[in-house]
PDB file of C-alpha atoms in Angstrom:
ATOM      1  CA  UNK A   1     -61.315  -3.431 -90.554  1.00  0.00           C
ATOM      2  CA  UNK A   2     -63.474  -3.484 -93.680  1.00  0.00           C
ATOM      3  CA  UNK A   3     -63.753   0.325 -93.786  1.00  0.00           C
ATOM      4  CA  UNK A   4     -59.947   0.643 -93.380  1.00  0.00           C
ATOM      5  CA  UNK A   5     -59.702  -1.775 -96.318  1.00  0.00           C
ATOM      6  CA  UNK A   6     -61.341   0.845 -98.340  1.00  0.00           C
ATOM      7  CA  UNK A   7     -59.117   3.771 -97.071  1.00  0.00           C
ATOM      8  CA  UNK A   8     -55.628   2.150 -97.154  1.00  0.00           C
ATOM      9  CA  UNK A   9     -55.052   2.168-100.980  1.00  0.00           C
ATOM     10  CA  UNK A  10     -55.776   6.025-101.105  1.00  0.00           C
ATOM     11  CA  UNK A  11     -53.514   6.588 -97.946  1.00  0.00           C
ATOM     12  CA  UNK A  12     -50.513   4.369 -98.065  1.00  0.00           C
ATOM     13  CA  UNK A  13     -48.900   6.256 -95.151  1.00  0.00           C
ATOM     14  CA  UNK A  14     -51.442   5.440 -92.776  1.00  0.00           C
ATOM     15  CA  UNK A  15     -52.105   2.382 -90.413  1.00  0.00           C
ATOM     16  CA  UNK A  16     -54.668   1.064 -88.168  1.00  0.00           C
ATOM     17  CA  UNK A  17     -54.203  -0.024 -84.553  1.00  0.00           C
ATOM     18  CA  UNK A  18     -56.657  -2.135 -82.872  1.00  0.00           C
ATOM     19  CA  UNK A  19     -56.627  -2.368 -79.125  1.00  0.00           C
ATOM     20  CA  UNK A  20     -58.254  -4.863 -76.833  1.00  0.00           C
ATOM     21  CA  UNK A  21     -58.411  -8.565 -76.584  1.00  0.00           C
ATOM     22  CA  UNK A  22     -61.155 -11.231 -76.963  1.00  0.00           C
ATOM     23  CA  UNK A  23     -62.578 -13.998 -78.897  1.00  0.00           C
ATOM     24  CA  UNK A  24     -62.634 -12.267 -82.242  1.00  0.00           C
ATOM     25  CA  UNK A  25     -58.698 -12.139 -82.574  1.00  0.00           C
ATOM     26  CA  UNK A  26     -58.533 -14.914 -84.904  1.00  0.00           C
ATOM     27  CA  UNK A  27     -61.327 -13.674 -87.205  1.00  0.00           C
ATOM     28  CA  UNK A  28     -59.728 -10.218 -87.372  1.00  0.00           C
ATOM     29  CA  UNK A  29     -56.301 -11.759 -88.056  1.00  0.00           C
ATOM     30  CA  UNK A  30     -57.773 -13.568 -90.874  1.00  0.00           C
ATOM     31  CA  UNK A  31     -59.590 -10.347 -92.287  1.00  0.00           C
ATOM     32  CA  UNK A  32     -56.179  -8.628 -92.131  1.00  0.00           C
ATOM     33  CA  UNK A  33     -54.339 -11.316 -94.212  1.00  0.00           C
ATOM     34  CA  UNK A  34     -57.337 -11.612 -96.546  1.00  0.00           C
ATOM     35  CA  UNK A  35     -57.175  -7.969 -97.213  1.00  0.00           C
ATOM     36  CA  UNK A  36     -53.412  -7.939 -97.553  1.00  0.00           C
ATOM     37  CA  UNK A  37     -52.945  -5.469 -94.852  1.00  0.00           C
ATOM     38  CA  UNK A  38     -50.305  -7.165 -92.886  1.00  0.00           C
ATOM     39  CA  UNK A  39     -48.147  -4.427 -91.272  1.00  0.00           C
ATOM     40  CA  UNK A  40     -50.779  -1.862 -91.927  1.00  0.00           C
ATOM     41  CA  UNK A  41     -53.325  -3.196 -89.489  1.00  0.00           C
ATOM     42  CA  UNK A  42     -51.979  -4.171 -86.107  1.00  0.00           C
ATOM     43  CA  UNK A  43     -53.710  -5.994 -83.243  1.00  0.00           C
ATOM     44  CA  UNK A  44     -52.132  -4.395 -80.209  1.00  0.00           C
ATOM     45  CA  UNK A  45     -53.908  -6.434 -77.587  1.00  0.00           C
ATOM     46  CA  UNK A  46     -53.889  -5.029 -73.925  1.00  0.00           C
ATOM     47  CA  UNK A  47     -51.573  -2.044 -73.288  1.00  0.00           C
ATOM     48  CA  UNK A  48     -49.618  -2.038 -70.212  1.00  0.00           C
ATOM     49  CA  UNK A  49     -49.278   1.741 -70.158  1.00  0.00           C
ATOM     50  CA  UNK A  50     -52.853   3.192 -69.805  1.00  0.00           C
ATOM     51  CA  UNK A  51     -53.716   6.136 -72.017  1.00  0.00           C
ATOM     52  CA  UNK A  52     -50.318   5.757 -73.922  1.00  0.00           C
ATOM     53  CA  UNK A  53     -52.178   4.965 -77.203  1.00  0.00           C
ATOM     54  CA  UNK A  54     -53.423   8.831 -77.093  1.00  0.00           C
ATOM     55  CA  UNK A  55     -49.885   9.859 -77.924  1.00  0.00           C
ATOM     56  CA  UNK A  56     -49.712   7.360 -80.725  1.00  0.00           C
ATOM     57  CA  UNK A  57     -52.696   8.261 -82.773  1.00  0.00           C
ATOM     58  CA  UNK A  58     -53.991  11.009 -85.149  1.00  0.00           C
ATOM     59  CA  UNK A  59     -57.723   9.815 -85.287  1.00  0.00           C
ATOM     60  CA  UNK A  60     -59.859   7.686 -83.084  1.00  0.00           C
ATOM     61  CA  UNK A  61     -62.415   5.417 -84.364  1.00  0.00           C
ATOM     62  CA  UNK A  62     -65.422   3.663 -82.453  1.00  0.00           C
ATOM     63  CA  UNK A  63     -67.239   1.292 -84.791  1.00  0.00           C
ATOM     64  CA  UNK A  64     -69.543  -0.117 -82.162  1.00  0.00           C
ATOM     65  CA  UNK A  65     -72.855  -1.828 -82.744  1.00  0.00           C
ATOM     66  CA  UNK A  66     -74.015  -0.694 -79.397  1.00  0.00           C
ATOM     67  CA  UNK A  67     -72.633   1.279 -76.302  1.00  0.00           C
ATOM     68  CA  UNK A  68     -73.697   2.560 -73.045  1.00  0.00           C
ATOM     69  CA  UNK A  69     -71.646   5.583 -72.257  1.00  0.00           C
ATOM     70  CA  UNK A  70     -68.349   4.922 -74.153  1.00  0.00           C
ATOM     71  CA  UNK A  71     -65.767   5.941 -71.810  1.00  0.00           C
ATOM     72  CA  UNK A  72     -62.929   5.350 -74.346  1.00  0.00           C
ATOM     73  CA  UNK A  73     -64.586   7.779 -76.675  1.00  0.00           C
ATOM     74  CA  UNK A  74     -64.761  10.474 -73.799  1.00  0.00           C
ATOM     75  CA  UNK A  75     -61.010   9.713 -73.051  1.00  0.00           C
ATOM     76  CA  UNK A  76     -59.963  10.396 -76.725  1.00  0.00           C
ATOM     77  CA  UNK A  77     -62.043  13.513 -76.986  1.00  0.00           C
ATOM     78  CA  UNK A  78     -60.754  14.913 -73.678  1.00  0.00           C
ATOM     79  CA  UNK A  79     -57.189  14.260 -75.057  1.00  0.00           C
ATOM     80  CA  UNK A  80     -57.853  16.391 -78.068  1.00  0.00           C
ATOM     81  CA  UNK A  81     -58.156  13.555 -80.835  1.00  0.00           C
ATOM     82  CA  UNK A  82     -60.509  13.950 -83.792  1.00  0.00           C
ATOM     83  CA  UNK A  83     -63.034  11.162 -83.500  1.00  0.00           C
ATOM     84  CA  UNK A  84     -65.260   9.058 -85.733  1.00  0.00           C
ATOM     85  CA  UNK A  85     -67.948   7.348 -83.896  1.00  0.00           C
ATOM     86  CA  UNK A  86     -70.932   4.910 -84.952  1.00  0.00           C
ATOM     87  CA  UNK A  87     -74.162   6.541 -84.222  1.00  0.00           C
ATOM     88  CA  UNK A  88     -75.534   3.598 -82.093  1.00  0.00           C
ATOM     89  CA  UNK A  89     -77.628   3.069 -79.296  1.00  0.00           C
ATOM     90  CA  UNK A  90     -76.570   4.730 -76.834  1.00  0.00           C
ATOM     91  CA  UNK A  91     -73.928   7.291 -76.124  1.00  0.00           C
ATOM     92  CA  UNK A  92     -71.895   8.706 -78.996  1.00  0.00           C
ATOM     93  CA  UNK A  93     -74.557  11.074 -80.082  1.00  0.00           C
ATOM     94  CA  UNK A  94     -74.715  12.463 -76.421  1.00  0.00           C
ATOM     95  CA  UNK A  95     -71.076  13.171 -76.607  1.00  0.00           C
ATOM     96  CA  UNK A  96     -70.440  14.140 -80.147  1.00  0.00           C
ATOM     97  CA  UNK A  97     -71.895  17.049 -82.062  1.00  0.00           C
ATOM     98  CA  UNK A  98     -71.524  15.828 -85.697  1.00  0.00           C
ATOM     99  CA  UNK A  99     -69.402  18.079 -87.926  1.00  0.00           C
ATOM    100  CA  UNK A 100     -68.050  20.078 -84.837  1.00  0.00           C
ATOM    101  CA  UNK A 101     -66.568  17.886 -82.286  1.00  0.00           C
ATOM    102  CA  UNK A 102     -66.361  14.687 -84.391  1.00  0.00           C
ATOM    103  CA  UNK A 103     -68.135  12.852 -87.122  1.00  0.00           C
ATOM    104  CA  UNK A 104     -71.014  10.392 -86.488  1.00  0.00           C
ATOM    105  CA  UNK A 105     -71.976   7.613 -89.085  1.00  0.00           C
ATOM    106  CA  UNK A 106     -74.503   4.915 -89.110  1.00  0.00           C
ATOM    107  CA  UNK A 107     -73.709   1.817 -87.194  1.00  0.00           C
ATOM    108  CA  UNK A 108     -72.471  -0.943 -89.572  1.00  0.00           C
ATOM    109  CA  UNK A 109     -72.136   1.478 -92.442  1.00  0.00           C
ATOM    110  CA  UNK A 110     -68.905   0.391 -93.855  1.00  0.00           C
ATOM    111  CA  UNK A 111     -68.806   2.892 -96.709  1.00  0.00           C
ATOM    112  CA  UNK A 112     -69.740   5.736 -94.298  1.00  0.00           C
ATOM    113  CA  UNK A 113     -67.119   4.953 -91.973  1.00  0.00           C
ATOM    114  CA  UNK A 114     -64.504   4.768 -94.574  1.00  0.00           C
ATOM    115  CA  UNK A 115     -65.626   8.215 -96.107  1.00  0.00           C
ATOM    116  CA  UNK A 116     -65.569   9.739 -92.662  1.00  0.00           C
ATOM    117  CA  UNK A 117     -61.952   8.189 -91.868  1.00  0.00           C
ATOM    118  CA  UNK A 118     -60.761   9.448 -95.468  1.00  0.00           C
ATOM    119  CA  UNK A 119     -62.112  13.028 -94.800  1.00  0.00           C
ATOM    120  CA  UNK A 120     -60.083  13.421 -91.518  1.00  0.00           C
ATOM    121  CA  UNK A 121     -56.956  11.820 -93.234  1.00  0.00           C
ATOM    122  CA  UNK A 122     -57.126  14.297 -95.927  1.00  0.00           C
ATOM    123  CA  UNK A 123     -57.458  17.559 -93.823  1.00  0.00           C
ATOM    124  CA  UNK A 124     -54.809  18.012 -91.013  1.00  0.00           C
ATOM    125  CA  UNK A 125     -56.582  21.503 -90.290  1.00  0.00           C
ATOM    126  CA  UNK A 126     -59.986  20.017 -89.886  1.00  0.00           C
ATOM    127  CA  UNK A 127     -58.456  17.262 -87.496  1.00  0.00           C
ATOM    128  CA  UNK A 128     -56.863  19.972 -85.427  1.00  0.00           C
ATOM    129  CA  UNK A 129     -60.166  21.849 -85.419  1.00  0.00           C
ATOM    130  CA  UNK A 130     -62.362  19.170 -84.336  1.00  0.00           C
ATOM    131  CA  UNK A 131     -59.780  17.957 -81.671  1.00  0.00           C
ATOM    132  CA  UNK A 132     -59.824  21.219 -80.001  1.00  0.00           C
ATOM    133  CA  UNK A 133     -63.707  21.158 -80.304  1.00  0.00           C
ATOM    134  CA  UNK A 134     -63.712  17.610 -78.756  1.00  0.00           C
ATOM    135  CA  UNK A 135     -61.643  18.533 -75.809  1.00  0.00           C
ATOM    136  CA  UNK A 136     -63.862  21.550 -75.083  1.00  0.00           C
ATOM    137  CA  UNK A 137     -66.907  19.506 -75.410  1.00  0.00           C
ATOM    138  CA  UNK A 138     -65.728  17.045 -72.601  1.00  0.00           C
ATOM    139  CA  UNK A 139     -65.633  19.890 -70.167  1.00  0.00           C
ATOM    140  CA  UNK A 140     -69.335  19.268 -69.447  1.00  0.00           C
ATOM    141  CA  UNK A 141     -68.494  15.807 -68.101  1.00  0.00           C
ATOM    142  CA  UNK A 142     -65.766  16.947 -65.767  1.00  0.00           C
ATOM    143  CA  UNK A 143     -66.311  15.442 -62.155  1.00  0.00           C
ATOM    144  CA  UNK A 144     -66.569  18.714 -60.602  1.00  0.00           C
ATOM    145  CA  UNK A 145     -69.629  19.712 -62.791  1.00  0.00           C
ATOM    146  CA  UNK A 146     -71.247  16.330 -62.695  1.00  0.00           C
ATOM    147  CA  UNK A 147     -71.123  16.195 -58.809  1.00  0.00           C
ATOM    148  CA  UNK A 148     -72.654  19.708 -58.591  1.00  0.00           C
ATOM    149  CA  UNK A 149     -75.455  18.455 -60.881  1.00  0.00           C
ATOM    150  CA  UNK A 150     -76.016  15.572 -58.556  1.00  0.00           C
ATOM    151  CA  UNK A 151     -75.986  17.956 -55.483  1.00  0.00           C
ATOM    152  CA  UNK A 152     -78.645  20.059 -57.234  1.00  0.00           C
ATOM    153  CA  UNK A 153     -80.854  17.048 -58.044  1.00  0.00           C
ATOM    154  CA  UNK A 154     -80.710  15.825 -54.425  1.00  0.00           C
ATOM    155  CA  UNK A 155     -81.248  19.224 -53.089  1.00  0.00           C
ATOM    156  CA  UNK A 156     -84.285  19.880 -55.339  1.00  0.00           C
ATOM    157  CA  UNK A 157     -85.864  16.441 -54.027  1.00  0.00           C
ATOM    158  CA  UNK A 158     -85.290  17.253 -50.537  1.00  0.00           C
ATOM    159  CA  UNK A 159     -86.476  20.648 -50.852  1.00  0.00           C
ATOM    160  CA  UNK A 160     -89.881  19.458 -52.286  1.00  0.00           C
ATOM    161  CA  UNK A 161     -90.230  16.890 -49.346  1.00  0.00           C
ATOM    162  CA  UNK A 162     -91.113  20.100 -47.406  1.00  0.00           C
ATOM    163  CA  UNK A 163     -89.539  19.104 -43.943  1.00  0.00           C
ATOM    164  CA  UNK A 164     -87.760  22.274 -42.276  1.00  0.00           C
ATOM    165  CA  UNK A 165     -84.690  20.009 -41.825  1.00  0.00           C
ATOM    166  CA  UNK A 166     -84.852  18.807 -45.437  1.00  0.00           C
ATOM    167  CA  UNK A 167     -85.121  22.154 -46.672  1.00  0.00           C
ATOM    168  CA  UNK A 168     -82.212  23.432 -44.803  1.00  0.00           C
ATOM    169  CA  UNK A 169     -80.004  20.204 -45.961  1.00  0.00           C
ATOM    170  CA  UNK A 170     -81.086  20.986 -49.606  1.00  0.00           C
ATOM    171  CA  UNK A 171     -80.129  24.513 -49.339  1.00  0.00           C
ATOM    172  CA  UNK A 172     -76.758  23.617 -47.726  1.00  0.00           C
ATOM    173  CA  UNK A 173     -76.095  21.040 -50.525  1.00  0.00           C
ATOM    174  CA  UNK A 174     -77.058  23.512 -53.329  1.00  0.00           C
ATOM    175  CA  UNK A 175     -74.597  25.985 -51.884  1.00  0.00           C
ATOM    176  CA  UNK A 176     -71.928  23.432 -51.933  1.00  0.00           C
ATOM    177  CA  UNK A 177     -71.624  22.513 -48.308  1.00  0.00           C
ATOM    178  CA  UNK A 178     -71.762  19.212 -46.411  1.00  0.00           C
ATOM    179  CA  UNK A 179     -74.478  18.510 -43.961  1.00  0.00           C
ATOM    180  CA  UNK A 180     -72.745  20.508 -41.132  1.00  0.00           C
ATOM    181  CA  UNK A 181     -72.535  23.347 -43.380  1.00  0.00           C
ATOM    182  CA  UNK A 182     -68.767  23.197 -43.755  1.00  0.00           C
ATOM    183  CA  UNK A 183     -67.612  24.540 -47.201  1.00  0.00           C
ATOM    184  CA  UNK A 184     -65.860  21.993 -49.422  1.00  0.00           C
ATOM    185  CA  UNK A 185     -64.275  22.472 -53.027  1.00  0.00           C
ATOM    186  CA  UNK A 186     -66.577  21.620 -55.863  1.00  0.00           C
ATOM    187  CA  UNK A 187     -66.053  18.116 -56.975  1.00  0.00           C
ATOM    188  CA  UNK A 188     -64.942  16.874 -53.671  1.00  0.00           C
ATOM    189  CA  UNK A 189     -66.997  14.322 -51.883  1.00  0.00           C
ATOM    190  CA  UNK A 190     -67.886  14.827 -48.218  1.00  0.00           C
ATOM    191  CA  UNK A 191     -65.294  13.784 -45.833  1.00  0.00           C
ATOM    192  CA  UNK A 192     -62.617  15.157 -48.320  1.00  0.00           C
ATOM    193  CA  UNK A 193     -62.324  11.966 -50.423  1.00  0.00           C
ATOM    194  CA  UNK A 194     -61.806  12.912 -54.176  1.00  0.00           C
ATOM    195  CA  UNK A 195     -63.902  11.207 -56.744  1.00  0.00           C
ATOM    196  CA  UNK A 196     -62.051   8.209 -58.311  1.00  0.00           C
ATOM    197  CA  UNK A 197     -62.440   7.343 -62.020  1.00  0.00           C
ATOM    198  CA  UNK A 198     -61.470   4.169 -63.668  1.00  0.00           C
ATOM    199  CA  UNK A 199     -59.062   3.471 -66.498  1.00  0.00           C
ATOM    200  CA  UNK A 200     -60.100   3.480 -69.968  1.00  0.00           C
ATOM    201  CA  UNK A 201     -59.078   1.605 -73.091  1.00  0.00           C
ATOM    202  CA  UNK A 202     -59.012   2.489 -76.663  1.00  0.00           C
ATOM    203  CA  UNK A 203     -60.905   0.727 -79.528  1.00  0.00           C
ATOM    204  CA  UNK A 204     -59.256   1.572 -82.752  1.00  0.00           C
ATOM    205  CA  UNK A 205     -56.837   4.214 -83.812  1.00  0.00           C
ATOM    206  CA  UNK A 206     -55.554   5.038 -87.152  1.00  0.00           C
ATOM    207  CA  UNK A 207     -52.415   7.109 -87.595  1.00  0.00           C
ATOM    208  CA  UNK A 208     -49.583   8.035 -89.973  1.00  0.00           C
ATOM    209  CA  UNK A 209     -46.880   5.420 -90.405  1.00  0.00           C
ATOM    210  CA  UNK A 210     -43.819   5.970 -88.018  1.00  0.00           C
ATOM    211  CA  UNK A 211     -45.897   7.325 -85.335  1.00  0.00           C
ATOM    212  CA  UNK A 212     -46.221   4.154 -83.318  1.00  0.00           C
ATOM    213  CA  UNK A 213     -44.126   3.497 -80.352  1.00  0.00           C
TER     214      UNK A 213
END
């Protein structure tokens, strides 16, 4: 909020949407009023349409103090949004290559966050370039690739155990087969069940006025 307050006077055609709900709602509403940003900053609450926010934004901003693996950042990048993320522990630096697939700033660095937001607002071609790079970067987290990596790790562990049956099972897994040796598509769990992901939620978006739906 404070970073956008620095950005807003320079870019009057842009607004900030904050998604989510929690005990900080009142404090955020007070910050909006205190900064005179009513109408420019909107607390959107919870969305009834998962992932609908992607189509409403031009830039995604994640200003966390700490993270684990920020799924919402991955969703924004996979959708081709240029991103600005706090370089907090842990997660964003594992997903974003600074200057290529997004911008990383120090956690709680208000001026740095404002500068990164302004840089992307000012340059539509850079937004497009980073958005494309972000989508490409997320390919390495695709379920098919992750499941193959798990199969390889399990296969290596079984192979090192040394038992003939373990080695046979390890070789079968590494080749992408089930325990009986029946081939299965990459990324499909044994028994034909596809991996199930969980829905994600946006944290903060900024976009040009008139793009909200």
